Amino acid sequence: MSEKKEAKFIEILKEYCDVPEGGLTRDLRFREDLNFSSLDFMAFLGELEDEFDTELDEKELSKVTTVGEALDMFDACMKKKEAAE
């Protein structure tokens, strides 16, 4: 994933949570560490889809629990989209 896309991902993420003292790390869990509700998580993902004009796989989304997993899933989705263009 390009640094620009990752920075935008993190910028959007920060709109939904207070960043912990150590900053955002890949192992932070959405619910336990960032206090995301299910609604927060879906709104965050919806905003990513809108910003990057893509559609994330809902089945895969249900498996995501950490920031790193979300970044990896998003990266894979963007690579698929770019390959199709």
CSV table of C-alpha atoms in Angstrom, one decimal:
chain,number,residue,atom,x,y,z
A,1,MET,CA,0.0,0.0,0.0
A,2,SER,CA,1.3,3.4,-0.8
A,3,GLU,CA,2.3,5.7,2.0
A,4,LYS,CA,-0.3,8.2,0.8
A,5,LYS,CA,-3.2,5.6,1.0
A,6,GLU,CA,-2.0,4.3,4.4
A,7,ALA,CA,-1.8,7.9,5.7
A,8,LYS,CA,-5.4,8.5,4.5
A,9,PHE,CA,-6.5,5.2,6.1
A,10,ILE,CA,-5.0,6.4,9.4
A,11,GLU,CA,-6.5,9.9,9.1
A,12,ILE,CA,-10.0,8.4,8.7
A,13,LEU,CA,-9.4,6.0,11.6
A,14,LYS,CA,-8.4,8.8,13.9
A,15,GLU,CA,-11.8,10.5,13.2
A,16,TYR,CA,-13.4,7.5,15.0
A,17,CYS,CA,-11.2,7.1,18.1
A,18,ASP,CA,-8.8,8.7,20.5
A,19,VAL,CA,-5.3,7.7,19.6
A,20,PRO,CA,-3.6,5.9,22.5
A,21,GLU,CA,-0.5,7.3,24.1
A,22,GLY,CA,1.8,5.1,22.0
A,23,GLY,CA,0.1,6.0,18.8
A,24,LEU,CA,-1.6,3.7,16.4
A,25,THR,CA,0.0,0.4,16.0
A,26,ARG,CA,-1.0,-2.6,13.8
A,27,ASP,CA,-1.8,-4.8,16.9
A,28,LEU,CA,-4.5,-2.4,18.4
A,29,ARG,CA,-7.9,-4.0,18.5
A,30,PHE,CA,-10.8,-2.0,17.3
A,31,ARG,CA,-13.2,-2.9,20.1
A,32,GLU,CA,-11.0,-3.5,23.1
A,33,ASP,CA,-8.3,-0.9,22.5
A,34,LEU,CA,-10.0,1.8,20.4
A,35,ASN,CA,-13.5,1.4,21.9
A,36,PHE,CA,-15.2,1.0,18.5
A,37,SER,CA,-18.8,-0.1,18.6
A,38,SER,CA,-20.1,-2.2,15.7
A,39,LEU,CA,-21.7,1.0,14.3
A,40,ASP,CA,-18.4,2.9,14.5
A,41,PHE,CA,-16.6,0.1,12.7
A,42,MET,CA,-19.1,-0.1,9.9
A,43,ALA,CA,-19.1,3.7,9.5
A,44,PHE,CA,-15.3,3.7,9.4
A,45,LEU,CA,-15.3,1.1,6.7
A,46,GLY,CA,-18.0,2.9,4.7
A,47,GLU,CA,-16.0,6.0,4.8
A,48,LEU,CA,-13.0,4.1,3.5
A,49,GLU,CA,-15.1,2.7,0.6
A,50,ASP,CA,-16.3,6.2,-0.3
A,51,GLU,CA,-12.9,7.8,-0.1
A,52,PHE,CA,-11.2,5.2,-2.2
A,53,ASP,CA,-14.2,4.3,-4.5
A,54,THR,CA,-14.0,0.6,-3.7
A,55,GLU,CA,-16.1,-2.1,-2.1
A,56,LEU,CA,-14.8,-4.1,0.8
A,57,ASP,CA,-15.8,-7.8,1.2
A,58,GLU,CA,-18.3,-8.0,4.0
A,59,LYS,CA,-17.5,-11.7,4.7
A,60,GLU,CA,-13.8,-10.8,5.2
A,61,LEU,CA,-14.7,-7.7,7.3
A,62,SER,CA,-16.3,-9.9,9.9
A,63,LYS,CA,-12.9,-11.5,10.6
A,64,VAL,CA,-11.1,-8.2,11.1
A,65,THR,CA,-10.3,-7.4,14.7
A,66,THR,CA,-7.0,-5.3,14.6
A,67,VAL,CA,-5.8,-2.2,12.8
A,68,GLY,CA,-3.2,-4.4,11.0
A,69,GLU,CA,-5.8,-6.8,9.8
A,70,ALA,CA,-7.9,-3.9,8.4
A,71,LEU,CA,-4.9,-2.4,6.7
A,72,ASP,CA,-4.0,-5.8,5.1
A,73,MET,CA,-7.6,-6.4,3.9
A,74,PHE,CA,-7.8,-2.8,2.6
A,75,ASP,CA,-4.5,-3.2,0.8
A,76,ALA,CA,-5.6,-6.5,-0.8
A,77,CYS,CA,-8.8,-4.9,-1.9
A,78,MET,CA,-7.0,-1.9,-3.5
A,79,LYS,CA,-4.6,-4.2,-5.3
A,80,LYS,CA,-7.5,-6.2,-6.8
A,81,LYS,CA,-9.2,-2.9,-7.9
A,82,GLU,CA,-6.0,-1.6,-9.5
A,83,ALA,CA,-5.4,-4.9,-11.3
A,84,ALA,CA,-8.9,-4.8,-12.7
A,85,GLU,CA,-8.5,-1.2,-14.1
